[in-house]
GROMACS .gro file of C-alpha atoms in nm:
model
  463
    1MET     CA    1  -3.059   3.387   7.734
    2THR     CA    2  -2.912   3.268   7.397
    3THR     CA    3  -3.164   3.159   7.154
    4THR     CA    4  -3.097   2.927   6.838
    5GLN     CA    5  -3.238   2.939   6.499
    6PRO     CA    6  -3.575   2.749   6.489
    7ALA     CA    7  -3.608   2.456   6.248
    8ARG     CA    8  -3.786   2.595   5.934
    9PRO     CA    9  -3.993   2.393   5.715
   10PRO     CA   10  -3.882   2.301   5.345
   11LEU     CA   11  -3.956   2.592   5.124
   12GLY     CA   12  -4.222   2.552   4.864
   13ALA     CA   13  -4.389   2.801   4.637
   14LEU     CA   14  -4.474   3.137   4.768
   15PRO     CA   15  -4.858   3.152   4.837
   16PRO     CA   16  -5.085   3.429   4.714
   17ARG     CA   17  -5.070   3.740   4.917
   18GLU     CA   18  -5.305   3.744   5.204
   19HIS     CA   19  -5.379   3.938   5.521
   20LEU     CA   20  -5.146   3.823   5.811
   21ARG     CA   21  -5.306   3.611   6.074
   22LEU     CA   22  -5.205   3.845   6.352
   23GLY     CA   23  -5.343   3.629   6.639
   24GLN     CA   24  -5.092   3.348   6.561
   25THR     CA   25  -4.787   3.588   6.675
   26GLU     CA   26  -4.706   3.781   6.960
   27THR     CA   27  -4.458   4.000   6.782
   28VAL     CA   28  -4.578   4.117   6.423
   29LEU     CA   29  -4.305   4.372   6.362
   30ASP     CA   30  -3.933   4.353   6.420
   31VAL     CA   31  -3.744   4.664   6.354
   32VAL     CA   32  -3.368   4.623   6.308
   33ILE     CA   33  -3.114   4.914   6.383
   34PRO     CA   34  -2.781   4.825   6.242
   35VAL     CA   35  -2.516   5.031   6.427
   36TYR     CA   36  -2.120   5.069   6.438
   37ASN     CA   37  -1.971   5.288   6.700
   38GLU     CA   38  -2.273   5.484   6.781
   39GLU     CA   39  -2.238   5.493   7.179
   40THR     CA   40  -2.366   5.865   7.194
   41ASP     CA   41  -2.679   5.834   6.970
   42LEU     CA   42  -2.780   5.479   7.030
   43GLU     CA   43  -2.982   5.497   7.358
   44PRO     CA   44  -3.193   5.824   7.282
   45CYS     CA   45  -3.276   5.706   6.938
   46VAL     CA   46  -3.375   5.348   7.052
   47ARG     CA   47  -3.596   5.491   7.329
   48ARG     CA   48  -3.747   5.752   7.090
   49LEU     CA   49  -3.836   5.474   6.853
   50ARG     CA   50  -3.970   5.239   7.134
   51GLU     CA   51  -4.193   5.515   7.258
   52HIS     CA   52  -4.324   5.597   6.916
   53LEU     CA   53  -4.413   5.229   6.850
   54ALA     CA   54  -4.571   5.185   7.193
   55ARG     CA   55  -4.797   5.489   7.131
   56THR     CA   56  -4.904   5.424   6.765
   57PHE     CA   57  -4.835   5.075   6.648
   58PRO     CA   58  -5.142   4.850   6.716
   59TYR     CA   59  -4.956   4.528   6.726
   60GLY     CA   60  -4.662   4.348   6.932
   61PHE     CA   61  -4.332   4.474   6.816
   62ARG     CA   62  -3.958   4.435   6.882
   63ILE     CA   63  -3.650   4.660   6.832
   64THR     CA   64  -3.330   4.467   6.762
   65ILE     CA   65  -3.001   4.641   6.790
   66ALA     CA   66  -2.765   4.485   6.543
   67ASP     CA   67  -2.410   4.581   6.646
   68ASN     CA   68  -2.166   4.545   6.359
   69ALA     CA   69  -1.833   4.476   6.541
   70SER     CA   70  -1.820   4.824   6.726
   71THR     CA   71  -1.490   4.907   6.905
   72ASP     CA   72  -1.639   5.168   7.131
   73ARG     CA   73  -1.901   5.135   7.421
   74THR     CA   74  -2.175   5.059   7.170
   75PRO     CA   75  -2.204   4.683   7.302
   76GLU     CA   76  -2.238   4.800   7.643
   77VAL     CA   77  -2.514   5.057   7.570
   78ALA     CA   78  -2.698   4.797   7.369
   79ALA     CA   79  -2.678   4.552   7.648
   80ARG     CA   80  -2.807   4.782   7.894
   81LEU     CA   81  -3.110   4.880   7.663
   82ASP     CA   82  -3.180   4.507   7.625
   83ASP     CA   83  -3.189   4.470   8.012
   84ALA     CA   84  -3.403   4.787   8.067
   85LEU     CA   85  -3.672   4.754   7.791
   86ASP     CA   86  -3.874   4.447   7.726
   87GLU     CA   87  -3.929   4.521   7.355
   88VAL     CA   88  -3.554   4.565   7.267
   89THR     CA   89  -3.308   4.292   7.200
   90ALA     CA   90  -2.936   4.319   7.149
   91VAL     CA   91  -2.748   4.114   6.865
   92ARG     CA   92  -2.364   4.126   6.844
   93LEU     CA   93  -2.176   4.048   6.519
   94GLU     CA   94  -1.802   4.022   6.495
   95GLN     CA   95  -1.793   4.132   6.155
   96LYS     CA   96  -1.876   4.472   6.002
   97GLY     CA   97  -2.138   4.523   5.718
   98ARG     CA   98  -2.488   4.656   5.719
   99GLY     CA   99  -2.610   4.402   5.476
  100ARG     CA  100  -2.452   4.115   5.681
  101ALA     CA  101  -2.633   4.245   6.008
  102LEU     CA  102  -2.977   4.276   5.830
  103ARG     CA  103  -2.954   3.942   5.689
  104THR     CA  104  -2.837   3.772   5.994
  105VAL     CA  105  -3.105   3.920   6.220
  106TRP     CA  106  -3.389   3.905   5.954
  107THR     CA  107  -3.286   3.532   5.911
  108LEU     CA  108  -3.310   3.468   6.287
  109SER     CA  109  -3.631   3.655   6.330
  110GLU     CA  110  -3.966   3.474   6.353
  111ALA     CA  111  -4.159   3.800   6.300
  112PRO     CA  112  -4.391   3.811   5.998
  113VAL     CA  113  -4.290   4.166   5.902
  114LEU     CA  114  -3.920   4.284   5.927
  115ALA     CA  115  -3.814   4.628   5.878
  116TYR     CA  116  -3.488   4.840   5.949
  117MET     CA  117  -3.411   5.202   5.987
  118ASP     CA  118  -3.075   5.404   6.043
  119VAL     CA  119  -2.980   5.475   6.411
  120ASP     CA  120  -3.003   5.863   6.345
  121LEU     CA  121  -3.374   5.835   6.262
  122SER     CA  122  -3.334   6.080   5.976
  123THR     CA  123  -3.674   5.957   5.862
  124ASP     CA  124  -3.992   6.103   6.038
  125LEU     CA  125  -4.131   5.802   6.227
  126ASN     CA  126  -4.476   5.886   6.129
  127ALA     CA  127  -4.405   5.712   5.804
  128LEU     CA  128  -4.337   5.377   5.982
  129LEU     CA  129  -4.698   5.255   6.016
  130PRO     CA  130  -4.772   5.346   5.636
  131LEU     CA  131  -4.464   5.159   5.553
  132VAL     CA  132  -4.552   4.822   5.713
  133ALA     CA  133  -4.931   4.851   5.660
  134PRO     CA  134  -4.934   4.715   5.304
  135LEU     CA  135  -4.721   4.413   5.422
  136ILE     CA  136  -4.956   4.321   5.699
  137SER     CA  137  -5.254   4.358   5.465
  138GLY     CA  138  -5.112   4.129   5.206
  139HIS     CA  139  -5.111   4.409   4.942
  140SER     CA  140  -4.726   4.417   4.876
  141ASP     CA  141  -4.404   4.215   4.948
  142LEU     CA  142  -4.164   4.487   5.026
  143ALA     CA  143  -4.181   4.860   5.119
  144ILE     CA  144  -3.939   5.133   5.105
  145GLY     CA  145  -3.914   5.487   5.206
  146SER     CA  146  -3.845   5.731   4.925
  147ARG     CA  147  -3.680   6.060   4.955
  148LEU     CA  148  -3.717   6.127   4.565
  149SER     CA  149  -4.097   6.103   4.552
  150ARG     CA  150  -4.272   6.448   4.467
  151SER     CA  151  -4.445   6.458   4.798
  152ALA     CA  152  -4.137   6.379   5.013
  153ARG     CA  153  -3.991   6.656   5.214
  154VAL     CA  154  -3.599   6.645   5.237
  155VAL     CA  155  -3.341   6.847   5.400
  156ARG     CA  156  -2.994   6.765   5.290
  157GLY     CA  157  -2.686   6.905   5.124
  158PRO     CA  158  -2.643   6.943   4.747
  159LYS     CA  159  -2.356   6.694   4.735
  160ARG     CA  160  -2.571   6.418   4.890
  161GLU     CA  161  -2.876   6.518   4.676
  162PHE     CA  162  -2.653   6.506   4.350
  163LEU     CA  163  -2.524   6.160   4.433
  164SER     CA  164  -2.845   6.010   4.530
  165ARG     CA  165  -3.020   6.118   4.223
  166THR     CA  166  -2.731   6.026   4.001
  167TYR     CA  167  -2.710   5.673   4.152
  168ASN     CA  168  -3.082   5.605   4.107
  169LEU     CA  169  -3.048   5.726   3.738
  170ILE     CA  170  -2.777   5.472   3.698
  171LEU     CA  171  -3.002   5.194   3.849
  172ARG     CA  172  -3.277   5.284   3.599
  173GLY     CA  173  -3.039   5.294   3.296
  174SER     CA  174  -2.833   4.981   3.374
  175LEU     CA  175  -3.077   4.765   3.563
  176ALA     CA  176  -3.395   4.889   3.459
  177ALA     CA  177  -3.508   4.963   3.811
  178ARG     CA  178  -3.841   5.130   3.842
  179PHE     CA  179  -3.830   5.191   4.232
  180SER     CA  180  -3.727   5.554   4.305
  181ASP     CA  181  -3.509   5.540   4.619
  182ALA     CA  182  -3.256   5.251   4.667
  183GLN     CA  183  -3.058   5.391   4.952
  184CYS     CA  184  -3.318   5.539   5.206
  185GLY     CA  185  -3.236   5.361   5.533
  186PHE     CA  186  -3.604   5.284   5.593
  187LYS     CA  187  -3.731   4.949   5.440
  188ALA     CA  188  -3.949   4.659   5.515
  189VAL     CA  189  -4.013   4.306   5.392
  190ARG     CA  190  -4.257   4.018   5.458
  191GLY     CA  191  -4.095   3.744   5.643
  192ASP     CA  192  -4.191   3.472   5.406
  193VAL     CA  193  -4.040   3.672   5.117
  194ALA     CA  194  -3.736   3.741   5.313
  195GLU     CA  195  -3.680   3.373   5.375
  196ARG     CA  196  -3.648   3.309   5.000
  197LEU     CA  197  -3.493   3.630   4.894
  198LEU     CA  198  -3.216   3.689   5.142
  199PRO     CA  199  -2.993   3.371   5.050
  200MET     CA  200  -2.986   3.514   4.682
  201VAL     CA  201  -2.845   3.843   4.789
  202GLU     CA  202  -2.456   3.831   4.781
  203ASP     CA  203  -2.373   4.179   4.918
  204THR     CA  204  -2.291   4.235   5.284
  205GLY     CA  205  -2.241   4.614   5.279
  206TRP     CA  206  -2.428   4.913   5.162
  207PHE     CA  207  -2.534   4.762   4.823
  208PHE     CA  208  -2.730   4.493   5.009
  209ASP     CA  209  -3.064   4.724   4.981
  210THR     CA  210  -3.011   4.773   4.618
  211GLU     CA  211  -2.949   4.418   4.529
  212MET     CA  212  -3.238   4.299   4.728
  213LEU     CA  213  -3.479   4.551   4.557
  214VAL     CA  214  -3.359   4.459   4.222
  215LEU     CA  215  -3.392   4.090   4.244
  216ALA     CA  216  -3.735   4.129   4.410
  217GLU     CA  217  -3.859   4.363   4.132
  218ARG     CA  218  -3.722   4.120   3.857
  219ALA     CA  219  -3.897   3.849   4.019
  220GLY     CA  220  -4.230   4.018   4.008
  221LEU     CA  221  -4.272   4.097   4.378
  222ARG     CA  222  -4.476   4.420   4.461
  223ILE     CA  223  -4.271   4.696   4.620
  224HIS     CA  224  -4.458   4.983   4.799
  225GLU     CA  225  -4.315   5.323   4.819
  226VAL     CA  226  -4.380   5.565   5.109
  227PRO     CA  227  -4.291   5.936   5.057
  228VAL     CA  228  -4.101   6.037   5.357
  229ASP     CA  229  -3.983   6.361   5.548
  230TRP     CA  230  -3.610   6.311   5.590
  231VAL     CA  231  -3.349   6.535   5.751
  232ASP     CA  232  -2.985   6.471   5.674
  233ASP     CA  233  -2.752   6.356   5.944
  234PRO     CA  234  -2.448   6.594   5.920
  235ASP     CA  235  -2.244   6.358   6.140
  236SER     CA  236  -2.313   6.054   5.919
  237THR     CA  237  -1.986   5.831   5.904
  238VAL     CA  238  -2.058   5.682   5.560
  239HIS     CA  239  -1.756   5.707   5.336
  240LEU     CA  240  -1.937   5.842   5.029
  241VAL     CA  241  -1.652   5.759   4.767
  242ARG     CA  242  -1.583   5.412   4.878
  243THR     CA  243  -1.960   5.346   4.897
  244ALA     CA  244  -2.022   5.473   4.554
  245THR     CA  245  -1.734   5.252   4.420
  246ASP     CA  246  -1.871   4.947   4.595
  247ASP     CA  247  -2.226   5.020   4.470
  248LEU     CA  248  -2.115   5.059   4.104
  249LYS     CA  249  -1.929   4.717   4.130
  250GLY     CA  250  -2.243   4.574   4.275
  251VAL     CA  251  -2.438   4.708   3.978
  252TRP     CA  252  -2.208   4.537   3.748
  253ARG     CA  253  -2.228   4.198   3.916
  254VAL     CA  254  -2.609   4.199   3.948
  255GLY     CA  255  -2.645   4.321   3.584
  256TRP     CA  256  -2.418   4.044   3.465
  257ALA     CA  257  -2.597   3.785   3.658
  258LEU     CA  258  -2.937   3.896   3.531
  259ALA     CA  259  -2.803   3.907   3.189
  260THR     CA  260  -2.672   3.556   3.190
  261GLY     CA  261  -2.970   3.409   3.357
  262ARG     CA  262  -2.772   3.270   3.658
  263LEU     CA  263  -3.037   3.399   3.935
  264PRO     CA  264  -3.310   3.152   3.974
  265LEU     CA  265  -3.580   3.422   4.035
  266ASP     CA  266  -3.868   3.162   3.974
  267ARG     CA  267  -3.870   3.059   4.316
  268LEU     CA  268  -3.983   3.414   4.406
  269ALA     CA  269  -4.272   3.423   4.185
  270ARG     CA  270  -4.623   3.461   4.345
  271PRO     CA  271  -4.952   3.329   4.204
  272PHE     CA  272  -5.264   3.533   4.167
  273GLY     CA  273  -5.489   3.585   4.475
  274ASP     CA  274  -5.819   3.437   4.543
  275ASP     CA  275  -6.025   3.654   4.297
  276PRO     CA  276  -6.244   3.416   4.098
  277ARG     CA  277  -6.143   3.607   3.765
  278ASP     CA  278  -5.778   3.493   3.829
  279ARG     CA  279  -5.847   3.118   3.835
  280GLU     CA  280  -5.775   2.878   3.569
  281LEU     CA  281  -6.075   2.848   3.308
  282ASN     CA  282  -6.145   2.516   3.158
  283GLY     CA  283  -6.053   2.477   2.805
  284VAL     CA  284  -5.828   2.794   2.793
  285PRO     CA  285  -5.457   2.709   2.785
  286GLY     CA  286  -5.260   2.877   3.058
  287GLY     CA  287  -5.047   3.168   2.957
  288LEU     CA  288  -5.140   3.153   2.576
  289ALA     CA  289  -5.249   3.520   2.558
  290ARG     CA  290  -4.910   3.638   2.727
  291GLN     CA  291  -4.710   3.386   2.534
  292LEU     CA  292  -4.875   3.516   2.195
  293VAL     CA  293  -4.769   3.878   2.287
  294GLY     CA  294  -4.417   3.801   2.385
  295PHE     CA  295  -4.366   3.575   2.083
  296CYS     CA  296  -4.490   3.849   1.848
  297VAL     CA  297  -4.268   4.108   1.993
  298VAL     CA  298  -3.967   3.879   1.968
  299GLY     CA  299  -4.067   3.775   1.628
  300ALA     CA  300  -4.090   4.124   1.504
  301LEU     CA  301  -3.743   4.204   1.632
  302SER     CA  302  -3.588   3.896   1.497
  303THR     CA  303  -3.750   3.948   1.154
  304LEU     CA  304  -3.599   4.294   1.137
  305LEU     CA  305  -3.265   4.136   1.232
  306TYR     CA  306  -3.319   3.862   0.986
  307LEU     CA  307  -3.394   4.112   0.688
  308GLY     CA  308  -3.105   4.348   0.780
  309LEU     CA  309  -2.876   4.045   0.783
  310TYR     CA  310  -3.007   3.926   0.454
  311SER     CA  311  -2.962   4.255   0.274
  312LEU     CA  312  -2.588   4.274   0.426
  313PHE     CA  313  -2.499   3.925   0.316
  314ARG     CA  314  -2.669   3.974  -0.028
  315LEU     CA  315  -2.400   4.226  -0.106
  316GLY     CA  316  -2.150   3.949  -0.133
  317VAL     CA  317  -2.318   3.611  -0.184
  318GLY     CA  318  -2.629   3.468  -0.361
  319PRO     CA  319  -2.967   3.473  -0.218
  320GLN     CA  320  -2.983   3.108  -0.108
  321LEU     CA  321  -2.668   3.137   0.110
  322SER     CA  322  -2.765   3.481   0.237
  323ASN     CA  323  -3.103   3.346   0.333
  324ALA     CA  324  -2.944   3.057   0.522
  325ALA     CA  325  -2.683   3.255   0.716
  326ALA     CA  326  -2.909   3.529   0.800
  327LEU     CA  327  -3.196   3.277   0.910
  328LEU     CA  328  -2.949   3.081   1.138
  329VAL     CA  329  -2.810   3.392   1.324
  330SER     CA  330  -3.171   3.531   1.386
  331ALA     CA  331  -3.288   3.190   1.468
  332LEU     CA  332  -3.032   3.152   1.751
  333GLY     CA  333  -3.138   3.490   1.901
  334ASN     CA  334  -3.498   3.408   1.851
  335THR     CA  335  -3.477   3.082   2.041
  336ALA     CA  336  -3.277   3.245   2.341
  337ALA     CA  337  -3.513   3.551   2.362
  338ASN     CA  338  -3.832   3.316   2.339
  339ARG     CA  339  -3.702   3.077   2.592
  340ARG     CA  340  -3.649   3.357   2.845
  341LEU     CA  341  -3.896   3.620   2.757
  342THR     CA  342  -4.202   3.420   2.601
  343PHE     CA  343  -4.195   3.068   2.795
  344GLY     CA  344  -4.030   3.191   3.108
  345VAL     CA  345  -3.740   2.929   3.113
  346ARG     CA  346  -3.435   3.074   3.294
  347GLY     CA  347  -3.107   2.945   3.393
  348ARG     CA  348  -2.857   2.749   3.191
  349ASP     CA  349  -3.025   2.410   3.241
  350ARG     CA  350  -3.115   2.245   2.905
  351ALA     CA  351  -3.018   2.579   2.716
  352VAL     CA  352  -2.807   2.379   2.466
  353ARG     CA  353  -3.086   2.128   2.408
  354HIS     CA  354  -3.339   2.397   2.361
  355GLN     CA  355  -3.104   2.575   2.094
  356ALA     CA  356  -3.069   2.236   1.916
  357GLN     CA  357  -3.439   2.193   1.900
  358GLY     CA  358  -3.472   2.547   1.787
  359LEU     CA  359  -3.228   2.460   1.502
  360VAL     CA  360  -3.475   2.181   1.394
  361VAL     CA  361  -3.734   2.439   1.394
  362PHE     CA  362  -3.498   2.672   1.206
  363ALA     CA  363  -3.442   2.397   0.942
  364ILE     CA  364  -3.814   2.381   0.885
  365GLY     CA  365  -3.824   2.769   0.833
  366LEU     CA  366  -3.541   2.741   0.600
  367ALA     CA  367  -3.709   2.492   0.389
  368LEU     CA  368  -4.005   2.711   0.360
  369THR     CA  369  -3.812   3.029   0.281
  370SER     CA  370  -3.565   2.859   0.052
  371GLY     CA  371  -3.853   2.698  -0.144
  372ALA     CA  372  -4.034   3.044  -0.168
  373LEU     CA  373  -3.703   3.196  -0.306
  374ALA     CA  374  -3.663   2.892  -0.562
  375ALA     CA  375  -4.022   2.932  -0.675
  376LEU     CA  376  -3.982   3.290  -0.732
  377ASP     CA  377  -3.654   3.252  -0.925
  378SER     CA  378  -3.816   2.991  -1.129
  379ALA     CA  379  -4.124   3.208  -1.208
  380THR     CA  380  -3.941   3.539  -1.278
  381GLY     CA  381  -3.589   3.456  -1.366
  382HIS     CA  382  -3.423   3.778  -1.201
  383PRO     CA  383  -3.656   3.904  -0.935
  384SER     CA  384  -3.557   4.255  -0.797
  385HIS     CA  385  -3.435   4.278  -0.432
  386GLY     CA  386  -3.769   4.430  -0.317
  387THR     CA  387  -3.965   4.142  -0.463
  388GLU     CA  388  -3.724   3.891  -0.281
  389LEU     CA  389  -3.784   4.061   0.052
  390ALA     CA  390  -4.160   4.062   0.006
  391VAL     CA  391  -4.154   3.686  -0.073
  392LEU     CA  392  -3.939   3.611   0.213
  393VAL     CA  393  -4.162   3.819   0.460
  394ALA     CA  394  -4.467   3.615   0.345
  395ALA     CA  395  -4.279   3.275   0.387
  396ASN     CA  396  -4.158   3.389   0.725
  397LEU     CA  397  -4.507   3.452   0.843
  398ALA     CA  398  -4.602   3.097   0.761
  399ALA     CA  399  -4.291   2.982   0.919
  400THR     CA  400  -4.372   3.188   1.244
  401VAL     CA  401  -4.698   3.039   1.296
  402LEU     CA  402  -4.536   2.701   1.263
  403ARG     CA  403  -4.241   2.806   1.482
  404PHE     CA  404  -4.471   2.919   1.759
  405LEU     CA  405  -4.670   2.590   1.766
  406LEU     CA  406  -4.354   2.388   1.774
  407PHE     CA  407  -4.207   2.598   2.048
  408ARG     CA  408  -4.511   2.567   2.268
  409ALA     CA  409  -4.582   2.185   2.209
  410TRP     CA  410  -4.229   2.062   2.169
  411VAL     CA  411  -3.946   2.297   2.270
  412PHE     CA  412  -4.091   2.459   2.564
  413PRO     CA  413  -4.374   2.240   2.668
  414ASP     CA  414  -4.585   2.321   2.990
  415ARG     CA  415  -4.476   2.002   3.127
  416GLU     CA  416  -4.121   2.080   3.131
  417ARG     CA  417  -4.181   2.401   3.328
  418GLU     CA  418  -4.393   2.214   3.563
  419GLY     CA  419  -4.147   1.933   3.605
  420ARG     CA  420  -3.892   2.160   3.752
  421CYS     CA  421  -4.094   2.193   4.064
  422GLY     CA  422  -3.972   1.869   4.166
  423CYS     CA  423  -3.598   1.961   4.171
  424GLN     CA  424  -3.406   1.942   4.483
  425GLU     CA  425  -3.139   2.219   4.576
  426THR     CA  426  -2.891   2.215   4.851
  427TRP     CA  427  -2.897   2.525   5.079
  428PRO     CA  428  -2.687   2.604   5.379
  429ALA     CA  429  -2.931   2.575   5.681
  430ALA     CA  430  -2.925   2.921   5.840
  431GLY     CA  431  -2.686   2.931   6.160
  432THR     CA  432  -2.565   2.581   6.117
  433GLY     CA  433  -2.334   2.559   5.821
  434HIS     CA  434  -2.497   2.225   5.731
  435ALA     CA  435  -2.712   2.175   5.425
  436HIS     CA  436  -3.083   2.062   5.377
  437HIS     CA  437  -3.278   1.981   5.085
  438VAL     CA  438  -3.565   2.201   4.964
  439HIS     CA  439  -3.788   2.207   4.678
  440HIS     CA  440  -3.819   2.513   4.445
  441PRO     CA  441  -4.087   2.566   4.195
  442GLY     CA  442  -3.975   2.669   3.841
  443HIS     CA  443  -3.603   2.591   3.880
  444THR     CA  444  -3.374   2.338   3.763
  445GLY     CA  445  -3.042   2.211   3.889
  446SER     CA  446  -2.837   2.329   4.181
  447THR     CA  447  -2.738   2.678   4.255
  448ASP     CA  448  -2.482   2.804   4.498
  449HIS     CA  449  -2.580   3.089   4.724
  450PRO     CA  450  -2.280   3.309   4.800
  451GLY     CA  451  -2.324   3.570   5.050
  452HIS     CA  452  -2.520   3.359   5.286
  453THR     CA  453  -2.363   3.381   5.645
  454GLY     CA  454  -2.373   3.135   5.920
  455HIS     CA  455  -2.413   3.267   6.270
  456ASP     CA  456  -2.139   3.104   6.479
  457ASP     CA  457  -2.008   3.464   6.535
  458LEU     CA  458  -2.337   3.589   6.686
  459THR     CA  459  -2.461   3.594   7.041
  460ARG     CA  460  -2.811   3.694   7.079
  461SER     CA  461  -2.954   3.813   7.406
  462ALA     CA  462  -3.334   3.774   7.434
  463ARG     CA  463  -3.593   3.709   7.678
   0.00000   0.00000   0.00000
């Protein structure tokens, strides 16, 4: 029969990780196999996976075949498996795209743990239980199989090996990714995380995996890696050049979105668990230690920038004008960096206001440093450049302490970050094309969510 998307409650903050309450759901794991024109390999692979899960997986499971608009007999094979095996469900999409298939099926699924693997079953199935166990226990949010781990055993040609390692080096260099293998077709995610993460992923093709992992990692979610035994499929139909080109375009798009603060990653943040040591202590300001560290790092870098600019400007103009120009430029950068890194304010909302308030703080720092230079000039007449720099460093230390206090109490107060929890944002309701309002902690304003697909083109056969 045909099932429709169940009504979902409004999204709130992600709760602390905890062990799944397995008695509340019959199906714990939903394994999706996206396929396109796989009429020959589909049935033996699905039967092999079903047999393995029935023999080794201790909880209820489902295998969902996601047909990406196949033009051969794949839909007939999928339908036959759906009829013959209780644990198998067939889904038909009228558009191609592995990412589209995964997002569609994962959005519809009610299973608390969602996974996928390639139809060729290149990955040894003994890694499946270690893949999903950290998600069931509450230890991790996502899990991936890694062919590049030292303990992984991989059989594949030099061309694919080179491309895979080069791509992961690009991810590390451009997006600061720390996970080791973005492209292995063997991944899992908790359902509550997927519910919030998937609407933020724009790609509908092969870059879907990478984008999902990068956003999750940047949001502070925990990604568990499992070394796998993997044998390359010599008959793979993946077009390597086109896939690589699309991946590089995706790297640029996601990198630009992260650099401009367009992605509201705050909604994915998790609080600490229930360890008493993680609870808020009376009389201790929340986040003060972390903010001090971040402020000191940003302050050290901006001070170096300020001194370099002052020395550069001093070659052409007097000390007061050089000080004002150098302090202005470094103050703009300092405010932007502290806004994002120290106080965790993301997105463009109130960015202009924060810079204006930062300029007020800058004016106070300018008064301190200009006064110090004036006092030095009055006392010595013609001080050396080294003496000027020493006085400026001392004056800037005093201005820095004052800047931190003003930033914390006035420019980026706690009540502003907390106040953003009450914002409303319009999301398309999955499978409807209509919108509903949900609350998102730590996010201001409304954000469009491109890449979210409706399900008018989907027919789901299920029991």
